[in-house]
Amino acid sequence: MNRRLLRFLKRLLIATAVSFVLFLLLNAIFPLPDRIEYSTIVLDSKGTVIHSFLTHDQQWRMKTELSEISPTLKKTLIYKEDKYFYHHFGVNPIAMIRAAVMNVLHLKRTSGASTITMQVARMIEPKDRTYFNKVVEIFRAFQLEWKYSKPEILQLYFNLVPYGSNIQGVKSASILYFRKNPDHLSLAEITALSIVPNRPSSLRLGQNNDLILRERNKWLNRFGHDKIFSQKQIADAISEPLEVRRGEAPHLAPHLSAKLKRTLQEEIIHTNLQMNTQLKLENMVSEYVKNLNSLSIKNAAVVVIDNKTHNVVAYIGSADFEDKTDGGQVNGADAIRQPGSALKPLMYGLCIDNGILTPKTVLTDVAININGYQPENYDRQFNGYVTVEHALENSLNIPAVKSLNDLGTDKMISKLEDCDFRQVRKDEKKLGLSLILGGCGVTLEEMTGLYSTFANGGVYQKPNYIQRTAGRKDTARILSASADFMITDILSRVTRPDLPAIWGSSMHLPKIAWKTGTSYGKRDAWSLGYNKNYTVGVWVGNFSGQGVPELSGANIATPLLFRIFNTIDYNSTNEWYSMPKECGIRLVCSETGKVPNDFCTTTVMDYFIPLVSTSGMCDNMKEVAVSPDEKLSYCKHCIPETGYKKKMFKIVPPDMQAYFDENRIVYEKIPMHNPKCDKIFVEGAPTISFPKNGTEYYLAKKDPQPLQLNCNVTNDVKTVYWYVNNKFWKQSDAHKKEFFTPEEGTVKISCTDDKGRNSDIWFKVKYVNL
C-alpha cells in the first residue's frame, strides 16, 4: 500500500514538475497580452477627474487605482462573481466540474465556471466561445495569477469590465453615469454597476433603469439574506432611487490638460488645480474679454501660483476654449509672446546685486545711441535726471537700456535661463539690449514663475503643475534677499502711472506688488503681481498678433489682475515683506544717490547692500578757479597768481547739457576758459554721438536721407567745427544738430571744439535702390 502511494506521489510530483516546466515554456512563447491602453485622465488637487481623453480605439477606459477600490466594491464583486477568488489559482476546478455536469444534464449551457481571473483573461484577449478558446482562457488565467497579485487582478477586472457602448471599467462608468469616483459610490450604485456587465447590451444605464432597478434589488436582497451587509444597509440601498443617465466626460481645464497629456504621456495625471478657483476665474476671464470685444481685443490667459507651495492652482489658456473663431483652443499661457517692459524688475534687481545701482541712484533719461541702437520711451519724451525707483515705477526705457548695458546682457540672459525661459535659451546668441524692452520670446507660464521668484525672497522654484513626491526642489537663487526686497518695495507703490485709470477710489485695491508690460505694436498686454499668498500672471491680446491702439498693460491687463486678487485673496492678512537683516539703510545725496560729500546740501534715506553697493562719494560738484566777474575760468596751467576766486560748479555731463539746452532749462555753466591759455587740452574732447564709428549706412539712390551730425561737449564749449574727409565743412553751435549728405564709400568725420580738442570717426556709406 505504501509503495503504491509513494509511486503515485512520485508520478504526481513528476507530472507537476513537467506541467510547471511546460507552463513556463508556453508562458515564454505566448506572453500575456496585458499591455492595455487606458484613457488619460487629469485630476484636480482633490483627486476628482476634471478631464479625460478617449483611447486610440475610441474607448472610455479610465484606470481605477487600487486606493479607489473600496471594501464595499470589492465585497460585492467577489460575492457575486467569484466567492472563492482568494482561494484558487485562477481556475476553480469544483465550479468547472459542476458547470460541466449541469450543461450535460440539460444538454445546453446553463451555468458558467469562469472565475474573476478567467473573466479578466477573456477581457484582455476577447475570443469566440469555443472549447479550444476556453483552454486558452484557462492558460491565460494561470499566467495572470503567476504575474499579478490578487488585488492587481481585481484592479484589472475593474478596469476592463464592459458597460456597453464604448464604456469600459468601473471608473469610466461611475464618472459618466454617477459623476463621482468609484470610492464614493453607494452600495446601491455599486450593485447596479455590478449587474450591468452580465448583460451590457440589454441592461443599459439611462435606458433600462426600471429593469436594472429590479435586478439591483434582487441582488440586494440576496446580500441581505446571506448577511453580506447589514439589514439597515440593505434597506437604505433598496430605498435609493436609480435616476441616472449617461453624461459627457469631464473636459475642464482643457488647455493645461492637453499640455500635460502631450508632455507627460501618463495615464493618470494629478494636477494641483483648485477647481473652485479655476472655474471662478474662467468665468471672470470670459466675461472680461467679452467687454473688450468692441475694442477688437479677443483673448486673455491667466496663471495663478500658490506662493507657499509653488503649486499652479489655476490655469486659463484662453477666454473660451470652444471659440473657434478667435482661436480659443490656442494655449495663450504657453504661447511665445513679447514681454514689453515686464522684465525690468529682474534687470534692476541684478544691477543692485552687482553693486551698480541702489533705489536712489540717479540716472539720466536723455537721448542715447549705443552702437546704433537708439531706444525711446513709451511717450517719446525725456525726463532728464531720474532715480532708479522712478525709472522702474514709470517704466522708462532709456534708463533701463543704459543699466542693462552696464550690467551686461549675458548676466541677464543667464538668470532667465535659470528660470527656465526656453526661447531665451534658444536665442541667447541673438539677444541684445532690446531684450529689456521686450525683444525676446517668453510665455505667461515663464513670466508668472519669474514673478513668483520676487514673492519668494529672490529664489526661483519651478512651478508645480502636477503633484510630486516630497523633497523635490528645482530651485535657483536669482536675486539676493536684499535686492528682491528693494524691487518689491518699488513695485508695491500705488502712486504710479500704471495704476489703471478706471480703478477709482471706490474700488478695493489689493495689497500687491505688480508690474505691467506692453509689447511693440501693442500686440501684448501684461500684468504680473504677487503678495505673500499668490503670484498671478495675466496676458491680454489677440492670438492672431493683431495690434490694438487701446491695448496696454496698465489699462487693459491690470484691471483683470486686480479683480483676480480680489476674488482669490480679498481678505488676505496685512502681512507684508520685511527688510532682510542683510539689507542696510544709509543717507545719500538726493542729486546722485551716492554717499554725501561735504558740498551735498540735501540728503535722503536709501536702501543698500553692505560690502556690495558702491560706496563712492558724491562727485557732482567741482571747484573751479574763475575771474572775479565770473566770466572766465582757469585751469592749473593758466591760473594767475592773484585776481581770481574759487567757486563750486555742478558737473553736468554732455548729454544732460544737450537736454537742458534743447528744453531751455537754465543751469549754471562753467565760464568760458581763459582764451590766453596756450596749453593744448587733451581731456574733454568732443564725443561724436552720431554717426556711429565703424557703422555701415545704406542710403537710397533716389532722394537719399541726410545723416545727422551730433556731438557731446563739455559745458564750457560754445562752438564746434565739422570736417568731412579732412575738409572743413561747417562751423556750428556746440549743441546744434547738423545734417549732411555724404558721398558713397568710406567717410571720415572730424569735430574740433573751440579749445582745439578734436575727435575723429570713420563709417561707410552705400547707395542702394529702395
PDB file of N, CA, C and O in Angstrom, residues 248-298:
ATOM      1  N   GLU A 248     -21.703  63.606 -20.298  1.00  0.00           N
ATOM      2  CA  GLU A 248     -20.479  63.860 -21.036  1.00  0.00           C
ATOM      3  C   GLU A 248     -19.261  63.616 -20.139  1.00  0.00           C
ATOM      4  O   GLU A 248     -19.313  63.861 -18.935  1.00  0.00           O
ATOM      5  N   ALA A 249     -18.212  63.161 -20.744  1.00  0.00           N
ATOM      6  CA  ALA A 249     -16.964  63.015 -19.996  1.00  0.00           C
ATOM      7  C   ALA A 249     -16.472  64.397 -19.589  1.00  0.00           C
ATOM      8  O   ALA A 249     -16.656  65.373 -20.321  1.00  0.00           O
ATOM      9  N   PRO A 250     -15.865  64.544 -18.426  1.00  0.00           N
ATOM     10  CA  PRO A 250     -15.402  65.864 -17.981  1.00  0.00           C
ATOM     11  C   PRO A 250     -14.320  66.425 -18.890  1.00  0.00           C
ATOM     12  O   PRO A 250     -13.396  65.718 -19.280  1.00  0.00           O
ATOM     13  N   HIS A 251     -14.463  67.697 -19.216  1.00  0.00           N
ATOM     14  CA  HIS A 251     -13.482  68.364 -20.069  1.00  0.00           C
ATOM     15  C   HIS A 251     -13.155  69.746 -19.503  1.00  0.00           C
ATOM     16  O   HIS A 251     -13.179  70.754 -20.218  1.00  0.00           O
ATOM     17  N   LEU A 252     -12.830  69.790 -18.235  1.00  0.00           N
ATOM     18  CA  LEU A 252     -12.467  71.049 -17.594  1.00  0.00           C
ATOM     19  C   LEU A 252     -10.963  71.304 -17.742  1.00  0.00           C
ATOM     20  O   LEU A 252     -10.197  70.395 -18.054  1.00  0.00           O
ATOM     21  N   ALA A 253     -10.585  72.555 -17.530  1.00  0.00           N
ATOM     22  CA  ALA A 253      -9.173  72.967 -17.662  1.00  0.00           C
ATOM     23  C   ALA A 253      -8.553  72.378 -18.924  1.00  0.00           C
ATOM     24  O   ALA A 253      -7.528  71.686 -18.876  1.00  0.00           O
ATOM     25  N   PRO A 254      -9.141  72.621 -20.089  1.00  0.00           N
ATOM     26  CA  PRO A 254      -8.708  71.923 -21.312  1.00  0.00           C
ATOM     27  C   PRO A 254      -7.285  72.231 -21.752  1.00  0.00           C
ATOM     28  O   PRO A 254      -6.595  71.344 -22.253  1.00  0.00           O
ATOM     29  N   HIS A 255      -6.844  73.474 -21.582  1.00  0.00           N
ATOM     30  CA  HIS A 255      -5.507  73.819 -22.073  1.00  0.00           C
ATOM     31  C   HIS A 255      -4.407  73.108 -21.283  1.00  0.00           C
ATOM     32  O   HIS A 255      -3.490  72.516 -21.868  1.00  0.00           O
ATOM     33  N   LEU A 256      -4.504  73.170 -19.967  1.00  0.00           N
ATOM     34  CA  LEU A 256      -3.486  72.505 -19.153  1.00  0.00           C
ATOM     35  C   LEU A 256      -3.564  70.997 -19.327  1.00  0.00           C
ATOM     36  O   LEU A 256      -2.530  70.315 -19.385  1.00  0.00           O
ATOM     37  N   SER A 257      -4.777  70.463 -19.415  1.00  0.00           N
ATOM     38  CA  SER A 257      -4.935  69.016 -19.576  1.00  0.00           C
ATOM     39  C   SER A 257      -4.266  68.528 -20.857  1.00  0.00           C
ATOM     40  O   SER A 257      -3.543  67.527 -20.863  1.00  0.00           O
ATOM     41  N   ALA A 258      -4.505  69.239 -21.961  1.00  0.00           N
ATOM     42  CA  ALA A 258      -3.901  68.845 -23.233  1.00  0.00           C
ATOM     43  C   ALA A 258      -2.380  68.971 -23.180  1.00  0.00           C
ATOM     44  O   ALA A 258      -1.658  68.110 -23.698  1.00  0.00           O
ATOM     45  N   LYS A 259      -1.905  70.016 -22.534  1.00  0.00           N
ATOM     46  CA  LYS A 259      -0.448  70.217 -22.419  1.00  0.00           C
ATOM     47  C   LYS A 259       0.196  69.079 -21.629  1.00  0.00           C
ATOM     48  O   LYS A 259       1.219  68.521 -22.039  1.00  0.00           O
ATOM     49  N   LEU A 260      -0.387  68.735 -20.488  1.00  0.00           N
ATOM     50  CA  LEU A 260       0.187  67.690 -19.646  1.00  0.00           C
ATOM     51  C   LEU A 260       0.083  66.324 -20.304  1.00  0.00           C
ATOM     52  O   LEU A 260       0.995  65.505 -20.174  1.00  0.00           O
ATOM     53  N   LYS A 261      -1.005  66.056 -21.002  1.00  0.00           N
ATOM     54  CA  LYS A 261      -1.124  64.769 -21.709  1.00  0.00           C
ATOM     55  C   LYS A 261      -0.034  64.642 -22.760  1.00  0.00           C
ATOM     56  O   LYS A 261       0.587  63.589 -22.913  1.00  0.00           O
ATOM     57  N   ARG A 262       0.225  65.724 -23.464  1.00  0.00           N
ATOM     58  CA  ARG A 262       1.231  65.699 -24.526  1.00  0.00           C
ATOM     59  C   ARG A 262       2.637  65.553 -23.970  1.00  0.00           C
ATOM     60  O   ARG A 262       3.470  64.836 -24.539  1.00  0.00           O
ATOM     61  N   THR A 263       2.930  66.211 -22.860  1.00  0.00           N
ATOM     62  CA  THR A 263       4.299  66.240 -22.343  1.00  0.00           C
ATOM     63  C   THR A 263       4.621  65.093 -21.399  1.00  0.00           C
ATOM     64  O   THR A 263       5.768  64.642 -21.340  1.00  0.00           O
ATOM     65  N   LEU A 264       3.627  64.600 -20.659  1.00  0.00           N
ATOM     66  CA  LEU A 264       3.902  63.590 -19.639  1.00  0.00           C
ATOM     67  C   LEU A 264       3.696  62.164 -20.124  1.00  0.00           C
ATOM     68  O   LEU A 264       4.348  61.238 -19.650  1.00  0.00           O
ATOM     69  N   GLN A 265       2.733  61.967 -21.043  1.00  0.00           N
ATOM     70  CA  GLN A 265       2.444  60.620 -21.543  1.00  0.00           C
ATOM     71  C   GLN A 265       2.122  59.659 -20.397  1.00  0.00           C
ATOM     72  O   GLN A 265       2.607  58.526 -20.364  1.00  0.00           O
ATOM     73  N   GLU A 266       1.298  60.095 -19.460  1.00  0.00           N
ATOM     74  CA  GLU A 266       0.907  59.260 -18.325  1.00  0.00           C
ATOM     75  C   GLU A 266      -0.600  58.997 -18.364  1.00  0.00           C
ATOM     76  O   GLU A 266      -1.363  59.768 -18.947  1.00  0.00           O
ATOM     77  N   GLU A 267      -1.000  57.886 -17.713  1.00  0.00           N
ATOM     78  CA  GLU A 267      -2.417  57.515 -17.713  1.00  0.00           C
ATOM     79  C   GLU A 267      -3.220  58.355 -16.730  1.00  0.00           C
ATOM     80  O   GLU A 267      -4.363  58.720 -17.000  1.00  0.00           O
ATOM     81  N   ILE A 268      -2.644  58.634 -15.583  1.00  0.00           N
ATOM     82  CA  ILE A 268      -3.320  59.413 -14.553  1.00  0.00           C
ATOM     83  C   ILE A 268      -2.418  60.581 -14.185  1.00  0.00           C
ATOM     84  O   ILE A 268      -1.280  60.385 -13.763  1.00  0.00           O
ATOM     85  N   ILE A 269      -2.928  61.794 -14.371  1.00  0.00           N
ATOM     86  CA  ILE A 269      -2.145  62.998 -14.116  1.00  0.00           C
ATOM     87  C   ILE A 269      -2.786  63.757 -12.957  1.00  0.00           C
ATOM     88  O   ILE A 269      -3.908  64.245 -13.063  1.00  0.00           O
ATOM     89  N   HIS A 270      -2.075  63.823 -11.852  1.00  0.00           N
ATOM     90  CA  HIS A 270      -2.572  64.515 -10.664  1.00  0.00           C
ATOM     91  C   HIS A 270      -2.079  65.969 -10.688  1.00  0.00           C
ATOM     92  O   HIS A 270      -0.904  66.226 -10.451  1.00  0.00           O
ATOM     93  N   THR A 271      -2.960  66.915 -10.990  1.00  0.00           N
ATOM     94  CA  THR A 271      -2.573  68.323 -11.005  1.00  0.00           C
ATOM     95  C   THR A 271      -2.797  68.942  -9.626  1.00  0.00           C
ATOM     96  O   THR A 271      -3.313  68.290  -8.706  1.00  0.00           O
ATOM     97  N   ASN A 272      -2.447  70.194  -9.515  1.00  0.00           N
ATOM     98  CA  ASN A 272      -2.671  70.947  -8.283  1.00  0.00           C
ATOM     99  C   ASN A 272      -3.786  71.975  -8.442  1.00  0.00           C
ATOM    100  O   ASN A 272      -3.924  72.876  -7.613  1.00  0.00           O
ATOM    101  N   LEU A 273      -4.556  71.842  -9.512  1.00  0.00           N
ATOM    102  CA  LEU A 273      -5.615  72.816  -9.761  1.00  0.00           C
ATOM    103  C   LEU A 273      -6.674  72.753  -8.661  1.00  0.00           C
ATOM    104  O   LEU A 273      -7.117  71.677  -8.265  1.00  0.00           O
ATOM    105  N   GLN A 274      -7.086  73.932  -8.217  1.00  0.00           N
ATOM    106  CA  GLN A 274      -8.199  74.051  -7.277  1.00  0.00           C
ATOM    107  C   GLN A 274      -9.413  74.487  -8.091  1.00  0.00           C
ATOM    108  O   GLN A 274      -9.499  75.634  -8.525  1.00  0.00           O
ATOM    109  N   MET A 275     -10.314  73.532  -8.313  1.00  0.00           N
ATOM    110  CA  MET A 275     -11.361  73.753  -9.301  1.00  0.00           C
ATOM    111  C   MET A 275     -12.305  74.887  -8.932  1.00  0.00           C
ATOM    112  O   MET A 275     -12.855  75.549  -9.817  1.00  0.00           O
ATOM    113  N   ASN A 276     -12.508  75.132  -7.670  1.00  0.00           N
ATOM    114  CA  ASN A 276     -13.357  76.256  -7.294  1.00  0.00           C
ATOM    115  C   ASN A 276     -12.750  77.556  -7.820  1.00  0.00           C
ATOM    116  O   ASN A 276     -13.439  78.393  -8.427  1.00  0.00           O
ATOM    117  N   THR A 277     -11.457  77.719  -7.607  1.00  0.00           N
ATOM    118  CA  THR A 277     -10.755  78.897  -8.116  1.00  0.00           C
ATOM    119  C   THR A 277     -10.693  78.887  -9.635  1.00  0.00           C
ATOM    120  O   THR A 277     -10.933  79.914 -10.290  1.00  0.00           O
ATOM    121  N   GLN A 278     -10.389  77.742 -10.220  1.00  0.00           N
ATOM    122  CA  GLN A 278     -10.283  77.618 -11.671  1.00  0.00           C
ATOM    123  C   GLN A 278     -11.568  78.042 -12.363  1.00  0.00           C
ATOM    124  O   GLN A 278     -11.549  78.847 -13.309  1.00  0.00           O
ATOM    125  N   LEU A 279     -12.702  77.537 -11.907  1.00  0.00           N
ATOM    126  CA  LEU A 279     -13.975  77.832 -12.567  1.00  0.00           C
ATOM    127  C   LEU A 279     -14.380  79.285 -12.380  1.00  0.00           C
ATOM    128  O   LEU A 279     -14.915  79.921 -13.297  1.00  0.00           O
ATOM    129  N   LYS A 280     -14.129  79.838 -11.200  1.00  0.00           N
ATOM    130  CA  LYS A 280     -14.433  81.256 -10.972  1.00  0.00           C
ATOM    131  C   LYS A 280     -13.645  82.143 -11.938  1.00  0.00           C
ATOM    132  O   LYS A 280     -14.190  83.066 -12.553  1.00  0.00           O
ATOM    133  N   LEU A 281     -12.358  81.836 -12.067  1.00  0.00           N
ATOM    134  CA  LEU A 281     -11.511  82.674 -12.917  1.00  0.00           C
ATOM    135  C   LEU A 281     -11.819  82.463 -14.397  1.00  0.00           C
ATOM    136  O   LEU A 281     -11.713  83.401 -15.191  1.00  0.00           O
ATOM    137  N   GLU A 282     -12.196  81.245 -14.785  1.00  0.00           N
ATOM    138  CA  GLU A 282     -12.591  81.016 -16.173  1.00  0.00           C
ATOM    139  C   GLU A 282     -13.782  81.900 -16.537  1.00  0.00           C
ATOM    140  O   GLU A 282     -13.804  82.534 -17.600  1.00  0.00           O
ATOM    141  N   ASN A 283     -14.770  81.932 -15.666  1.00  0.00           N
ATOM    142  CA  ASN A 283     -15.949  82.779 -15.918  1.00  0.00           C
ATOM    143  C   ASN A 283     -15.563  84.256 -15.924  1.00  0.00           C
ATOM    144  O   ASN A 283     -16.051  85.039 -16.754  1.00  0.00           O
ATOM    145  N   MET A 284     -14.689  84.646 -15.000  1.00  0.00           N
ATOM    146  CA  MET A 284     -14.269  86.047 -14.930  1.00  0.00           C
ATOM    147  C   MET A 284     -13.543  86.468 -16.202  1.00  0.00           C
ATOM    148  O   MET A 284     -13.818  87.531 -16.772  1.00  0.00           O
ATOM    149  N   VAL A 285     -12.607  85.648 -16.665  1.00  0.00           N
ATOM    150  CA  VAL A 285     -11.844  85.967 -17.867  1.00  0.00           C
ATOM    151  C   VAL A 285     -12.763  86.029 -19.076  1.00  0.00           C
ATOM    152  O   VAL A 285     -12.650  86.934 -19.918  1.00  0.00           O
ATOM    153  N   SER A 286     -13.691  85.085 -19.170  1.00  0.00           N
ATOM    154  CA  SER A 286     -14.620  85.068 -20.301  1.00  0.00           C
ATOM    155  C   SER A 286     -15.446  86.342 -20.353  1.00  0.00           C
ATOM    156  O   SER A 286     -15.582  86.983 -21.409  1.00  0.00           O
ATOM    157  N   GLU A 287     -16.012  86.741 -19.227  1.00  0.00           N
ATOM    158  CA  GLU A 287     -16.830  87.948 -19.185  1.00  0.00           C
ATOM    159  C   GLU A 287     -15.988  89.190 -19.429  1.00  0.00           C
ATOM    160  O   GLU A 287     -16.427  90.132 -20.100  1.00  0.00           O
ATOM    161  N   TYR A 288     -14.785  89.204 -18.898  1.00  0.00           N
ATOM    162  CA  TYR A 288     -13.919  90.369 -19.061  1.00  0.00           C
ATOM    163  C   TYR A 288     -13.576  90.584 -20.534  1.00  0.00           C
ATOM    164  O   TYR A 288     -13.612  91.718 -21.042  1.00  0.00           O
ATOM    165  N   VAL A 289     -13.238  89.497 -21.231  1.00  0.00           N
ATOM    166  CA  VAL A 289     -12.866  89.623 -22.641  1.00  0.00           C
ATOM    167  C   VAL A 289     -14.069  89.981 -23.501  1.00  0.00           C
ATOM    168  O   VAL A 289     -13.930  90.723 -24.488  1.00  0.00           O
ATOM    169  N   LYS A 290     -15.249  89.513 -23.127  1.00  0.00           N
ATOM    170  CA  LYS A 290     -16.448  89.909 -23.881  1.00  0.00           C
ATOM    171  C   LYS A 290     -16.615  91.419 -23.882  1.00  0.00           C
ATOM    172  O   LYS A 290     -17.023  92.015 -24.884  1.00  0.00           O
ATOM    173  N   ASN A 291     -16.289  92.051 -22.768  1.00  0.00           N
ATOM    174  CA  ASN A 291     -16.397  93.503 -22.686  1.00  0.00           C
ATOM    175  C   ASN A 291     -15.319  94.220 -23.487  1.00  0.00           C
ATOM    176  O   ASN A 291     -15.421  95.429 -23.719  1.00  0.00           O
ATOM    177  N   LEU A 292     -14.271  93.478 -23.885  1.00  0.00           N
ATOM    178  CA  LEU A 292     -13.196  94.075 -24.683  1.00  0.00           C
ATOM    179  C   LEU A 292     -13.371  93.839 -26.177  1.00  0.00           C
ATOM    180  O   LEU A 292     -12.600  94.371 -26.978  1.00  0.00           O
ATOM    181  N   ASN A 293     -14.370  93.033 -26.546  1.00  0.00           N
ATOM    182  CA  ASN A 293     -14.546  92.698 -27.958  1.00  0.00           C
ATOM    183  C   ASN A 293     -14.785  93.928 -28.825  1.00  0.00           C
ATOM    184  O   ASN A 293     -14.398  93.962 -29.990  1.00  0.00           O
ATOM    185  N   SER A 294     -15.430  94.926 -28.248  1.00  0.00           N
ATOM    186  CA  SER A 294     -15.697  96.147 -29.015  1.00  0.00           C
ATOM    187  C   SER A 294     -14.407  96.878 -29.374  1.00  0.00           C
ATOM    188  O   SER A 294     -14.394  97.701 -30.300  1.00  0.00           O
ATOM    189  N   LEU A 295     -13.323  96.590 -28.658  1.00  0.00           N
ATOM    190  CA  LEU A 295     -12.019  97.182 -28.953  1.00  0.00           C
ATOM    191  C   LEU A 295     -11.177  96.283 -29.853  1.00  0.00           C
ATOM    192  O   LEU A 295      -9.997  96.574 -30.081  1.00  0.00           O
ATOM    193  N   SER A 296     -11.792  95.199 -30.338  1.00  0.00           N
ATOM    194  CA  SER A 296     -11.081  94.197 -31.158  1.00  0.00           C
ATOM    195  C   SER A 296     -10.016  93.459 -30.364  1.00  0.00           C
ATOM    196  O   SER A 296      -8.992  93.027 -30.911  1.00  0.00           O
ATOM    197  N   ILE A 297     -10.248  93.323 -29.054  1.00  0.00           N
ATOM    198  CA  ILE A 297      -9.384  92.510 -28.202  1.00  0.00           C
ATOM    199  C   ILE A 297     -10.149  91.229 -27.890  1.00  0.00           C
ATOM    200  O   ILE A 297     -11.220  91.274 -27.293  1.00  0.00           O
ATOM    201  N   LYS A 298      -9.604  90.082 -28.276  1.00  0.00           N
ATOM    202  CA  LYS A 298     -10.391  88.853 -28.304  1.00  0.00           C
ATOM    203  C   LYS A 298      -9.970  87.798 -27.288  1.00  0.00           C
ATOM    204  O   LYS A 298     -10.710  86.844 -27.073  1.00  0.00           O
TER     205      LYS A 298
END
